[in-house]
Short mmCIF file of C-alpha atoms in Angstrom, two decimals:
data_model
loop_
_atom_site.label_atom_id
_atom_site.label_comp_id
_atom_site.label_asym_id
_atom_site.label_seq_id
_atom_site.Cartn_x
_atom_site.Cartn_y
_atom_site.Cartn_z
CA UNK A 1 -143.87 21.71 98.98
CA UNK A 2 -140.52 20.00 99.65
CA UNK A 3 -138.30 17.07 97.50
CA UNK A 4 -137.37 13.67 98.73
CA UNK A 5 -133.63 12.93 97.92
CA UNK A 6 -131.31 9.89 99.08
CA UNK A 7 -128.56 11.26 100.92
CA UNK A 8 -125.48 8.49 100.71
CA UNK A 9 -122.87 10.16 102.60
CA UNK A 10 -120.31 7.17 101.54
CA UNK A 11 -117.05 6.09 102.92
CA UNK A 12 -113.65 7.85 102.56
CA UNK A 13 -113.59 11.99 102.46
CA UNK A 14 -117.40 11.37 101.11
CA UNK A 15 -119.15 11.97 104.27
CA UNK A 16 -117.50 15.35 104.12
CA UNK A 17 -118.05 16.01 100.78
CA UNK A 18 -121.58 15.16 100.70
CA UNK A 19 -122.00 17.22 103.91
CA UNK A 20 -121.09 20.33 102.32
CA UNK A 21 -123.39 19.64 99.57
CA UNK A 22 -126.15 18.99 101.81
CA UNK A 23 -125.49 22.42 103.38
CA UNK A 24 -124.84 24.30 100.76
CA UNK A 25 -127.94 23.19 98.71
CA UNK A 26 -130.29 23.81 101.95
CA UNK A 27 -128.90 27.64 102.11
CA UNK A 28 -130.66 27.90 98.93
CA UNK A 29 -133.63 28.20 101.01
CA UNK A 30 -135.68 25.39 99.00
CA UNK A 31 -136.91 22.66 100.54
CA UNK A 32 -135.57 19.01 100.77
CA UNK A 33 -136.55 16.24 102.88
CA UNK A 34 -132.98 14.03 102.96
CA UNK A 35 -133.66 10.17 103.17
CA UNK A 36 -130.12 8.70 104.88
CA UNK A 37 -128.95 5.58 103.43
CA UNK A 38 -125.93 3.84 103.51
CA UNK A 39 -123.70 1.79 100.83
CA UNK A 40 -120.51 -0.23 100.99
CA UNK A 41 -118.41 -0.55 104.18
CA UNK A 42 -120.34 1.82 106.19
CA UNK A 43 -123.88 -0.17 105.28
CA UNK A 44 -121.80 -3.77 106.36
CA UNK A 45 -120.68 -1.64 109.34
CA UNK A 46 -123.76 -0.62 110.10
CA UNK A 47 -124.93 -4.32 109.84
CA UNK A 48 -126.32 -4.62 106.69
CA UNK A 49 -126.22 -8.43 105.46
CA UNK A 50 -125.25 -6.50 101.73
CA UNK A 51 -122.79 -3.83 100.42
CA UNK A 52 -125.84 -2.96 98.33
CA UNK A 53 -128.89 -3.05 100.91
CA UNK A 54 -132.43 -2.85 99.77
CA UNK A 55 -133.06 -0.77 102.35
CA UNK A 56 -131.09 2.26 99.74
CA UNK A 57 -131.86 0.62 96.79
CA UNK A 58 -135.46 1.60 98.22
CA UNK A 59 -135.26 4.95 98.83
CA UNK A 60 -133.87 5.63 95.43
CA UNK A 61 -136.60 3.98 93.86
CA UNK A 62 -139.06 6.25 95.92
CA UNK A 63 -137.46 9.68 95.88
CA UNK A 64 -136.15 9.35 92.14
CA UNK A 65 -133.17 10.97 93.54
CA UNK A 66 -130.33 10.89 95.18
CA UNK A 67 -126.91 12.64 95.98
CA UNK A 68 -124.44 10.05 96.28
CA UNK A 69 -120.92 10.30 97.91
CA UNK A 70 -117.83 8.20 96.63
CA UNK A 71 -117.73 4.54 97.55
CA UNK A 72 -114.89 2.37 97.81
CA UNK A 73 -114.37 -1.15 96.21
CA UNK A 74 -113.17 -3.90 98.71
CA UNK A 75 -109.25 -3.71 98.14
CA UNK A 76 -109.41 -7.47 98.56
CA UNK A 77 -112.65 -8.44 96.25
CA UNK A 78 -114.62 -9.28 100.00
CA UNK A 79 -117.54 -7.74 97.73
CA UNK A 80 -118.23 -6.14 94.66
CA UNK A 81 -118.27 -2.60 93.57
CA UNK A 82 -120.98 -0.90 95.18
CA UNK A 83 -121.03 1.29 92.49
CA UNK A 84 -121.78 -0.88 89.65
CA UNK A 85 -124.43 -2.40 91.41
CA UNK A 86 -125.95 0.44 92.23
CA UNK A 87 -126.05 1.27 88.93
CA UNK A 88 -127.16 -1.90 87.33
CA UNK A 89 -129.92 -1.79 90.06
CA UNK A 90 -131.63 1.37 89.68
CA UNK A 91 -131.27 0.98 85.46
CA UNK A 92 -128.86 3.96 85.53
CA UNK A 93 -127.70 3.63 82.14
CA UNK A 94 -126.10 6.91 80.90
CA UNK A 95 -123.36 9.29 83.10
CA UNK A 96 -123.15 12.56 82.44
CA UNK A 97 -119.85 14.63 83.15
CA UNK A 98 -119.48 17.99 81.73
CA UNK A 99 -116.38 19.92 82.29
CA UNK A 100 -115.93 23.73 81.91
CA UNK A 101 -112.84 26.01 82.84
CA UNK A 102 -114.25 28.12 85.56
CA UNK A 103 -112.79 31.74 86.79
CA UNK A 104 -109.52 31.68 88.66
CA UNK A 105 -108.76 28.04 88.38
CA UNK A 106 -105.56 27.66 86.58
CA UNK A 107 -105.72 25.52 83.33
CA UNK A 108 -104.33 26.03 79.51
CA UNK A 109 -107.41 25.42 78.52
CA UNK A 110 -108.90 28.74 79.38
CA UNK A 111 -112.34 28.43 76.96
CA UNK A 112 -112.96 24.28 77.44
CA UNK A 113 -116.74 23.22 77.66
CA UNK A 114 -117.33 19.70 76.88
CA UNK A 115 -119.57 17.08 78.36
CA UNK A 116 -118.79 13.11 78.11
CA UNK A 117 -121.55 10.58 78.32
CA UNK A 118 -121.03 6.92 78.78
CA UNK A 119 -123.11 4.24 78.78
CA UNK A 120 -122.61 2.67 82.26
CA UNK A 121 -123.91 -0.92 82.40
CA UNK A 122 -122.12 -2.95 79.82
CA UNK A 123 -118.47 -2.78 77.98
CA UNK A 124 -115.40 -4.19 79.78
CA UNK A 125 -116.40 -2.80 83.19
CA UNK A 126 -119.45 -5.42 83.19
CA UNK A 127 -117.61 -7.63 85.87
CA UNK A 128 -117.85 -10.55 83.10
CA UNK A 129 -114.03 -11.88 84.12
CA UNK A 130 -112.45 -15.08 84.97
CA UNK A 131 -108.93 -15.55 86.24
CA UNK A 132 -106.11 -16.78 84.66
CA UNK A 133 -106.54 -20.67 85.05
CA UNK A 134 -110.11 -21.04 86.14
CA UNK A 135 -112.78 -22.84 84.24
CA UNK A 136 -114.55 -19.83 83.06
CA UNK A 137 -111.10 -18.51 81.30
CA UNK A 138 -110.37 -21.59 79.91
CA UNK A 139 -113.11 -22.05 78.05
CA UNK A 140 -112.60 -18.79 76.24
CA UNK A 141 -109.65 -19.40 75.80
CA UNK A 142 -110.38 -22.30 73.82
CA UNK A 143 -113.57 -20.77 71.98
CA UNK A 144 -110.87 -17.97 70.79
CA UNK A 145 -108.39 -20.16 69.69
CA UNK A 146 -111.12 -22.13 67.20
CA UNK A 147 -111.59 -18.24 65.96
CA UNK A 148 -107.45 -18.02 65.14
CA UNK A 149 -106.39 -16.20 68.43
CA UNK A 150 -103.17 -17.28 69.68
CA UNK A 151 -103.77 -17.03 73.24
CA UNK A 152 -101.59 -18.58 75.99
CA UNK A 153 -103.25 -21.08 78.43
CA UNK A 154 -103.31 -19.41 81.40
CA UNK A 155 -104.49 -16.29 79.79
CA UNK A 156 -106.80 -14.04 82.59
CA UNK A 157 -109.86 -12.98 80.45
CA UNK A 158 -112.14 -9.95 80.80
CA UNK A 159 -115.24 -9.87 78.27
CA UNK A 160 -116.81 -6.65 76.66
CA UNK A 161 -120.25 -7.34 76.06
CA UNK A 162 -122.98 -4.73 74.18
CA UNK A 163 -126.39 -5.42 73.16
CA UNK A 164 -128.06 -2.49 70.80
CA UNK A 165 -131.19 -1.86 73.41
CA UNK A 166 -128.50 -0.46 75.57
CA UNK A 167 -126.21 1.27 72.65
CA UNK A 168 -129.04 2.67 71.41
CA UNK A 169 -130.82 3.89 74.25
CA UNK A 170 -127.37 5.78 75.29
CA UNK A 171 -126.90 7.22 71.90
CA UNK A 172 -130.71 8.87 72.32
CA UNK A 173 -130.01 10.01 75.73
CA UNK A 174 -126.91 12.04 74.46
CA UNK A 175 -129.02 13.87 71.54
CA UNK A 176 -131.52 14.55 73.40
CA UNK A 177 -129.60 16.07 76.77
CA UNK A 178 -127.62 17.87 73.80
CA UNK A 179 -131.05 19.42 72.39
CA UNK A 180 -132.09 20.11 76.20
CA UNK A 181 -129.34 22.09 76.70
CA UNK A 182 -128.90 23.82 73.71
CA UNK A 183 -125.32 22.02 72.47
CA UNK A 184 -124.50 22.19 68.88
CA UNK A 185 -122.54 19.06 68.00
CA UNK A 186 -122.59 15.36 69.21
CA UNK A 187 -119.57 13.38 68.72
CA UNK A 188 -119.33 9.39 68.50
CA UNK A 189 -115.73 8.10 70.23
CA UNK A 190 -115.27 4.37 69.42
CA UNK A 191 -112.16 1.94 68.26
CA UNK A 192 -114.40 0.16 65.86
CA UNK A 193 -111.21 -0.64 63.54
CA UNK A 194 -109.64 -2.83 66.34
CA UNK A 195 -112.92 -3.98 68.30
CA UNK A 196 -115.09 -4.42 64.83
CA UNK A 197 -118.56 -6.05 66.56
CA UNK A 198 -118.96 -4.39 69.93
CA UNK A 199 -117.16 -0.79 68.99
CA UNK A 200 -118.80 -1.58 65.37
CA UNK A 201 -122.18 -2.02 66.93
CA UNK A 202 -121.72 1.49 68.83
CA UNK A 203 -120.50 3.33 65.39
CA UNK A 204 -123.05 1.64 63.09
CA UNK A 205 -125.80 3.10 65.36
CA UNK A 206 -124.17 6.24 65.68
CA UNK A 207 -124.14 6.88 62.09
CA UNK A 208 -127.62 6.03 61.99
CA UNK A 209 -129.18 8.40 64.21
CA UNK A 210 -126.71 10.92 62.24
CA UNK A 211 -128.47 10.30 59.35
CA UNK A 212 -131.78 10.92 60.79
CA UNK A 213 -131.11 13.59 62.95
CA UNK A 214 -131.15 16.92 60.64
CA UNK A 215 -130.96 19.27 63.58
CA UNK A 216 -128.14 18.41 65.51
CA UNK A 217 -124.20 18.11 64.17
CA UNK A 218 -122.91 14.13 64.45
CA UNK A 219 -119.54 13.26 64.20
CA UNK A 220 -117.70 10.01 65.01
CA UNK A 221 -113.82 9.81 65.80
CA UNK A 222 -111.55 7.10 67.15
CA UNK A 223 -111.32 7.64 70.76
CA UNK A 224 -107.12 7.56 71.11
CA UNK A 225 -107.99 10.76 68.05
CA UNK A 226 -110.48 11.91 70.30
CA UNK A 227 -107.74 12.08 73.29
CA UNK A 228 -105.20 14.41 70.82
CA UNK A 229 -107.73 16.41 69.92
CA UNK A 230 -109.05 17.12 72.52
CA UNK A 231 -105.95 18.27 73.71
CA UNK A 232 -105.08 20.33 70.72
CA UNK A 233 -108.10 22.07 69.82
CA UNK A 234 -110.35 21.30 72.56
CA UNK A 235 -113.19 23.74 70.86
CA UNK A 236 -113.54 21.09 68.11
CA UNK A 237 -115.44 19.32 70.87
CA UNK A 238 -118.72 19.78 72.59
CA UNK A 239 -120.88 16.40 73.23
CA UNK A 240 -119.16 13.45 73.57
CA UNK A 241 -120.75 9.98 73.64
CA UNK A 242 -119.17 6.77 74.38
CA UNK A 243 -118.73 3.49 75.66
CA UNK A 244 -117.97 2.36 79.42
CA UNK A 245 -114.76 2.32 79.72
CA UNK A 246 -113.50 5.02 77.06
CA UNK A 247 -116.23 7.26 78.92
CA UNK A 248 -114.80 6.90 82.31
CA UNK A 249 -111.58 7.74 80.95
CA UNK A 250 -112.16 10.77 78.41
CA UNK A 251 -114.14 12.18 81.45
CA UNK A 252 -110.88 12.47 84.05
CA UNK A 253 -108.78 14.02 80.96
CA UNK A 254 -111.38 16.84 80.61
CA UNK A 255 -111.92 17.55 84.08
CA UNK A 256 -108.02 17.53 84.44
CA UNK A 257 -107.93 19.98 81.71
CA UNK A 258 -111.29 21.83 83.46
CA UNK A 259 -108.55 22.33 86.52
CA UNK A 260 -108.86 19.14 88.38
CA UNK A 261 -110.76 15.88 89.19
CA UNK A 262 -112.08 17.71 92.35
CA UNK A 263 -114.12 20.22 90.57
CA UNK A 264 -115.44 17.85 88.62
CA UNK A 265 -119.47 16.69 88.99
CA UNK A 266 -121.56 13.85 87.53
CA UNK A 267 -125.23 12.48 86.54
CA UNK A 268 -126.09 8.81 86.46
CA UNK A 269 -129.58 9.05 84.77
CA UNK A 270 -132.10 6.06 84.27
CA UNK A 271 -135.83 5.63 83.08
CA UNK A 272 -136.86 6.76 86.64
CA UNK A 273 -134.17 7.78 88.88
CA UNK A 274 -131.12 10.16 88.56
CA UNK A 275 -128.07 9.50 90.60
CA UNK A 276 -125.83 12.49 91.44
CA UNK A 277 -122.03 12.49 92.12
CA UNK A 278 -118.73 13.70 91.99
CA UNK A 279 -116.10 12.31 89.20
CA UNK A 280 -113.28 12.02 92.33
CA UNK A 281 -112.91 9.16 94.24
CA UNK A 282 -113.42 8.58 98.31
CA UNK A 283 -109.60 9.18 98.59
CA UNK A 284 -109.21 7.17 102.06
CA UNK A 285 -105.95 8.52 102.81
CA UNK A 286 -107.62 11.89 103.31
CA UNK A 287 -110.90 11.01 105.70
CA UNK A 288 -111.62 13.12 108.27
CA UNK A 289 -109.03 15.32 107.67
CA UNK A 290 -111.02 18.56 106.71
CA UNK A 291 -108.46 18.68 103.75
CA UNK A 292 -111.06 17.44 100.72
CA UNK A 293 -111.98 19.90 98.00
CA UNK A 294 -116.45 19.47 98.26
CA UNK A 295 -116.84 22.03 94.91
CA UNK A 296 -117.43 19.13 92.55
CA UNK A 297 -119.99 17.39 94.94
CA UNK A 298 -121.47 21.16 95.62
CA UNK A 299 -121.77 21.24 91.69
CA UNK A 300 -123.21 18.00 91.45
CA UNK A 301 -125.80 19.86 94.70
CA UNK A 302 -126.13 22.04 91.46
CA UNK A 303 -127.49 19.62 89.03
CA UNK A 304 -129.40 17.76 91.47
CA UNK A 305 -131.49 21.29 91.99
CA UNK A 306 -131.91 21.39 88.03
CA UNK A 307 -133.32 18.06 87.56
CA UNK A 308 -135.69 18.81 90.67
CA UNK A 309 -137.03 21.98 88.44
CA UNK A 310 -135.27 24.63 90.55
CA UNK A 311 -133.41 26.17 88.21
CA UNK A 312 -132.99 29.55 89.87
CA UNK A 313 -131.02 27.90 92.99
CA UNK A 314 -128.74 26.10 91.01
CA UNK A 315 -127.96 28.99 88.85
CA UNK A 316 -127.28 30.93 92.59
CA UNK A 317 -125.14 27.95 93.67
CA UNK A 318 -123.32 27.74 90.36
CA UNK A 319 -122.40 31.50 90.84
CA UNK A 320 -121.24 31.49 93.90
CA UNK A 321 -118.95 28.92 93.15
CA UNK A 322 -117.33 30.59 90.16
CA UNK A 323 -117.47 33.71 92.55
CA UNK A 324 -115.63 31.61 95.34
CA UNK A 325 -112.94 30.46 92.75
CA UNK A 326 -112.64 33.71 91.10
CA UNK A 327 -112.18 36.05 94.36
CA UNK A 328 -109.20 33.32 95.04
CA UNK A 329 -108.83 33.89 99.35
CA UNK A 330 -110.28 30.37 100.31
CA UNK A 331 -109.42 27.18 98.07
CA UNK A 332 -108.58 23.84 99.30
CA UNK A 333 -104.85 22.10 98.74
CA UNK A 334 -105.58 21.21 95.30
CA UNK A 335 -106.05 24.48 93.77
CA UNK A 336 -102.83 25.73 94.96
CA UNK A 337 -99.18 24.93 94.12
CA UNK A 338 -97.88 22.26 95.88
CA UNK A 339 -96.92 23.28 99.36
CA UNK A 340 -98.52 26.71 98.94
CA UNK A 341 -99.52 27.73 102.48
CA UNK A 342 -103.29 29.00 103.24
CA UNK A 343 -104.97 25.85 102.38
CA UNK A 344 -108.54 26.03 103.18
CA UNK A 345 -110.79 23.13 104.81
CA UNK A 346 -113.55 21.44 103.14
CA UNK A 347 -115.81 23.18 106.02
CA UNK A 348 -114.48 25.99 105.12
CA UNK A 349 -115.47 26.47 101.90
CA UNK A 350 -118.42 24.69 102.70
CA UNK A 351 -119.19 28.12 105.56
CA UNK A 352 -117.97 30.55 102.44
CA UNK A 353 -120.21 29.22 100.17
CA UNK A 354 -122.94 29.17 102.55
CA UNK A 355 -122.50 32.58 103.48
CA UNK A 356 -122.29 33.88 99.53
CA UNK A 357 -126.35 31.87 99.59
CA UNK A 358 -127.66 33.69 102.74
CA UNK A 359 -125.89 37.25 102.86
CA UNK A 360 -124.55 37.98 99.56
CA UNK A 361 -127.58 37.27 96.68
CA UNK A 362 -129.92 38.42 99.70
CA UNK A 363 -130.41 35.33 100.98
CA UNK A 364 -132.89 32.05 100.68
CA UNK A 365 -135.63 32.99 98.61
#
């Protein structure tokens, strides 16, 4: 028996990136069938008529997964983010990014273990913006002015929406992944004192699964609260779930505190697929340069193998990451001091890690 999983290698260092994963999740010995699609540049350079071709859209839909490298957003709008399409394609409502201090990766935050969720398809990253000028912001403009807001003309306007199918759906996902993987305490991160009907609408429902949910602890917090303490007694914290834009935020500050973006891995999950990739970006400056850190798209390889039921070779891949880390003799730029010699490549690792699968735990099994 094998799996069926998207491969989309990306643009930037993600080709790289995604290359170690691929390699490093195959030493595990079980079997996936890879389905290459493209998204972005490379699928317009490849001569798709769309950033966001059927074609992958497709294959998602088929295998139910896929391991996705970063993406880039056209620097000059020539088309929108791959990304969020993606996402609002496939129904990929809820992102997943837990962060953990791992052995031998320098941080002050030696005991951290948190995971952020975010609901991914509405809030202020919903594209829903007009430019300063245009018809679109004009007319809010004027609708806010009848509500009192003292707004100047040529105001640029970016809208928030939320509907409570897709708070509340979000809100269930994060109990129950809590329950699945046996977290004690759920915590609501809003600014419903400024933003009173969307932010509201998130801590209203919040509260109300709270009150009907006897076996798990629910908090809320205000997220710029959430930010201090998370900073000053980051073992306060263990499920965090959020809006859009707050999410994508609190999610960089924990893997910066987990040692760095790089490490750091990610779960879009929907109704029917699951989406897997890192929390970095595609870092263009740094393609083909062998000089990437892969671990947090080999630890999203890891999560990939747990939601295809193989438990046992992500705990192996898992370990010999923390292994890798901990034994300290091959680490890429970012876990050293700046200008340290000894860099390692992102093959490099990539080849350690592989070796670690096949010699050290006895090999594919």
């Amino acid at each position: 028996m094998h799996h069926d999983v998207t491969l989309i290698p990306g643009d930037g260092i993600g080709p790289e990136v995604v290359d170690a994963a691929r390699r490093v999740v195959e030493a595990t010995g079980v079997p996936v069938r890879w389905d290459v699609q493209q998204l972005g540049r490379p699928a317009l350079d490849d001569g798709a008529s769309s950033a966001l071709p059927e074609e992958t859209l497709a294959s998602v839909r088929r295998t139910g997964a896929a391991l996705k490298g970063p993406v880039s957003t056209s620097p000059t709008g020539g088309f929108p983010s791959p990304n969020t399409g993606l996402r609002r394609a496939l129904d990929v409502f809820a992102q997943v990014r837990p962060a953990r201090s791992l052995p031998g990766v320098p941080t002050v935050f030696p005991g951290l273990d948190v995971a952020v969720i975010r609901e991914t398809t509405e809030d202020l990253y919903a594209g829903i913006e007009f430019r300063a000028g245009s018809p679109g912001a004009r007319a809010v403009v004027e609708a806010a002015r009848r509500h009192g807001a003292a707004l100047a003309e040529e105001a640029a306007v970016s809208l928030k929406p939320a509907t409570e199918v897709a708070v509340r759906r979000t809100l269930d996902f994060a109990l129950a992944w809590a329950r699945q993987h046996g977290r004690r305490k759920v915590t609501v991160a809003h600014k419903a004192t400024v933003m009173r009907a969307t932010d509201g609408m998130f801590l209203e429902v919040g509260r109300e699964l709270a009150a009907r949910t006897p076996d798990l602890e629910i908090d809320d917090v205000l997220v710029d609260n959430l930010t201090a303490l998370l900073v000053r007694r980051p073992e306060e914290v263990d499920v965090v779930v959020t809006t859009n834009q707050y999410g994508d935020i609190l999610s960089d500050l924990v893997a910066g505190m987990s040692g760095g973006v790089g490490l750091a891995p990610g779960a879009n999950h929907g109704p029917d697929v699951a989406v897997f990739e890192a929390a970095h970006g595609s870092a263009p400056r740094h393609a083909g340069t062998d000089r990437a850190d892969p671990l947090g798209m080999v630890r999203c390889g890891a999560l990939l193998l747990r939601h295809l039921g193989e438990d046992a070779a992500a705990d192996r891949v898992d370990a010999a990451v923390a292994d890798l880390l901990a034994e300290g003799r091959v680490r890429t730029y970012d876990l050293l001091p700046p200008g340290a010699p000894g860099a390692a490549g992102t093959r490099a690792v990539a080849d350690a890690l592989v070796a670690r699968l096949t010699t050290h735990d006895g090999g594919p099994r």
